[in-house]
CSV table of C-alpha atoms in Angstrom, one decimal:
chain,number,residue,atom,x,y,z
A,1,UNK,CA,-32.5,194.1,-10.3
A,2,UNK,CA,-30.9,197.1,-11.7
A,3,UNK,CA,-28.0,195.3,-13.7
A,4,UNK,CA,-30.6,192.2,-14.5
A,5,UNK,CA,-32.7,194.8,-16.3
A,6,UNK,CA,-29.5,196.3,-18.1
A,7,UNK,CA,-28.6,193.0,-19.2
A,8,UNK,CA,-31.8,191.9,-20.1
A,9,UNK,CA,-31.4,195.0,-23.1
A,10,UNK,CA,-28.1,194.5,-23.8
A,11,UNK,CA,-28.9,191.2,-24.6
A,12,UNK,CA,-31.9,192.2,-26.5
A,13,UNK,CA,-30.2,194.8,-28.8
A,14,UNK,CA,-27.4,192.9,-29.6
A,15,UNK,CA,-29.7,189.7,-31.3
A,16,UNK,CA,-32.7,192.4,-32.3
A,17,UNK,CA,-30.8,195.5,-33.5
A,18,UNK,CA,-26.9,194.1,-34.4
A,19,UNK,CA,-27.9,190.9,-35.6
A,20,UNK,CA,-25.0,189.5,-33.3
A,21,UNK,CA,-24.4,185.5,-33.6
A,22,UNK,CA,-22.1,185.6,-30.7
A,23,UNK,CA,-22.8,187.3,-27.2
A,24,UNK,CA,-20.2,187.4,-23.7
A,25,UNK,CA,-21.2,188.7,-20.7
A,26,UNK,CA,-18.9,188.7,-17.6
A,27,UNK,CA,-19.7,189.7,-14.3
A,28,UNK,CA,-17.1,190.2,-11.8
A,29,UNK,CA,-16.7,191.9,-8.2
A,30,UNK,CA,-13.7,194.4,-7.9
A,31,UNK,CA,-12.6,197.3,-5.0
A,32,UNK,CA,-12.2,200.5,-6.4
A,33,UNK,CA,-10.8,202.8,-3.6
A,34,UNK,CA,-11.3,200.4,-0.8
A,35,UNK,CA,-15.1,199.6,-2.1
A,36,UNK,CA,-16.5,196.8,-3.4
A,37,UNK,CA,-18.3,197.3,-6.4
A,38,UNK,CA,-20.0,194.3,-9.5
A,39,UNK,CA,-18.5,195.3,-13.1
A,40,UNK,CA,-20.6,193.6,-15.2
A,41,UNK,CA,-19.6,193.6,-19.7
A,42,UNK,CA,-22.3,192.4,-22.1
A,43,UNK,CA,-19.9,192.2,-26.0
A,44,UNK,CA,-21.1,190.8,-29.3
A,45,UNK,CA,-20.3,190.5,-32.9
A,46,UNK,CA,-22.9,192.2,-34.2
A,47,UNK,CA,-23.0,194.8,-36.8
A,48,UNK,CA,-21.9,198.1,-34.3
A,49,UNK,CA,-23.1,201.5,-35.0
A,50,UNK,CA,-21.2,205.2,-34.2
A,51,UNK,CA,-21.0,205.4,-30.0
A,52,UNK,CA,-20.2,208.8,-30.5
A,53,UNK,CA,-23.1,209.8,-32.5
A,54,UNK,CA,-26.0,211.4,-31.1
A,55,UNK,CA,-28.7,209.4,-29.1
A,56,UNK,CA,-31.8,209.3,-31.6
A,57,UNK,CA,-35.3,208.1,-30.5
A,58,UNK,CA,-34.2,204.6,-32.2
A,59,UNK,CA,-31.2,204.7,-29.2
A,60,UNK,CA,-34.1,204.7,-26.2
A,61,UNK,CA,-32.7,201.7,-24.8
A,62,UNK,CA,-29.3,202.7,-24.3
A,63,UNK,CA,-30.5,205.9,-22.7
A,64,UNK,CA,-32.6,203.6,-20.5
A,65,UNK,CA,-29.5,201.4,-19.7
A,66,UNK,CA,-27.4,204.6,-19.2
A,67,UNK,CA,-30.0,206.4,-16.5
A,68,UNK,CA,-31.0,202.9,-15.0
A,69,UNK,CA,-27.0,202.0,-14.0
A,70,UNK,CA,-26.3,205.9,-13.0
A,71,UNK,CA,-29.8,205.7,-10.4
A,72,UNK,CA,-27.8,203.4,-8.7
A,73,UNK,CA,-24.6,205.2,-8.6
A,74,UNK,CA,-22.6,203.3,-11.2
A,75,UNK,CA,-20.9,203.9,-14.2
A,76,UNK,CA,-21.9,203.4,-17.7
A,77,UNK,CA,-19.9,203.0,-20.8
A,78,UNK,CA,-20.6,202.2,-24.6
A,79,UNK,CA,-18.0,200.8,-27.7
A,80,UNK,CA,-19.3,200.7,-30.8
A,81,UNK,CA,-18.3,201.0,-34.3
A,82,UNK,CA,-20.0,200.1,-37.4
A,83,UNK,CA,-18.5,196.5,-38.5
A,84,UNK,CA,-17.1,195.7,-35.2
A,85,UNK,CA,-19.6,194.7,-32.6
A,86,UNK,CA,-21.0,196.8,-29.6
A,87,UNK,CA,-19.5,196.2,-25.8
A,88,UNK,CA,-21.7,197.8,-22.5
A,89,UNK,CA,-19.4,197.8,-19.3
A,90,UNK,CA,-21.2,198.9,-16.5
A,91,UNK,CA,-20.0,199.2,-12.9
A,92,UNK,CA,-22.4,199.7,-10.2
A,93,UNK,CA,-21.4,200.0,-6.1
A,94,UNK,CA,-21.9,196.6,-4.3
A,95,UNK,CA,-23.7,196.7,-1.3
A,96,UNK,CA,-22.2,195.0,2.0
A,97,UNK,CA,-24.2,192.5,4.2
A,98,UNK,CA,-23.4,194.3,6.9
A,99,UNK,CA,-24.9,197.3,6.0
């Protein structure tokens, strides 16, 4: 539910706040140290912003994203720059069905 809900505002941002025509998302399992984990990328070609600015009240849904995917002991990442479109990658641990 976690990465649905991270998706469903990456997806939302990139149409509502970059105006993006074009939007990927890729979801893939990987091991990292001997673990299985989902890595999961939401890019468009929307209008980007400055990732390295600070988090305004206007960014509450990239904090949201961030705190959401790091409750579940993931990682969270951001690329943005104005004129070049925005990419989330998010990698979160993937739970076995044996335990």
């Amino acid at each position: 539910i976690g990465l649905y809900r991270v998706l469903q505002e990456g997806l939302s941002n990139a149409y509502r706040h970059g105006g993006a025509t074009r939007v990927a998302v890729r979801l893939r399992r990987v091991e990292r140290r001997g673990e299985p984990r989902l890595r999961m990328s939401i890019s468009d070609n929307g209008h980007g912003f400055d990732a390295a600015a600070p988090l305004s009240e206007k960014n509450f849904g990239i904090q949201g994203m961030r705190d959401r995917v790091e409750m579940i002991g993931g990682r969270f990442r951001l690329k943005s720059s104005p004129g070049m479109g925005a990419t989330v990658a998010v990698e979160v641990p993937l739970e076995r069905e044996d335990g």
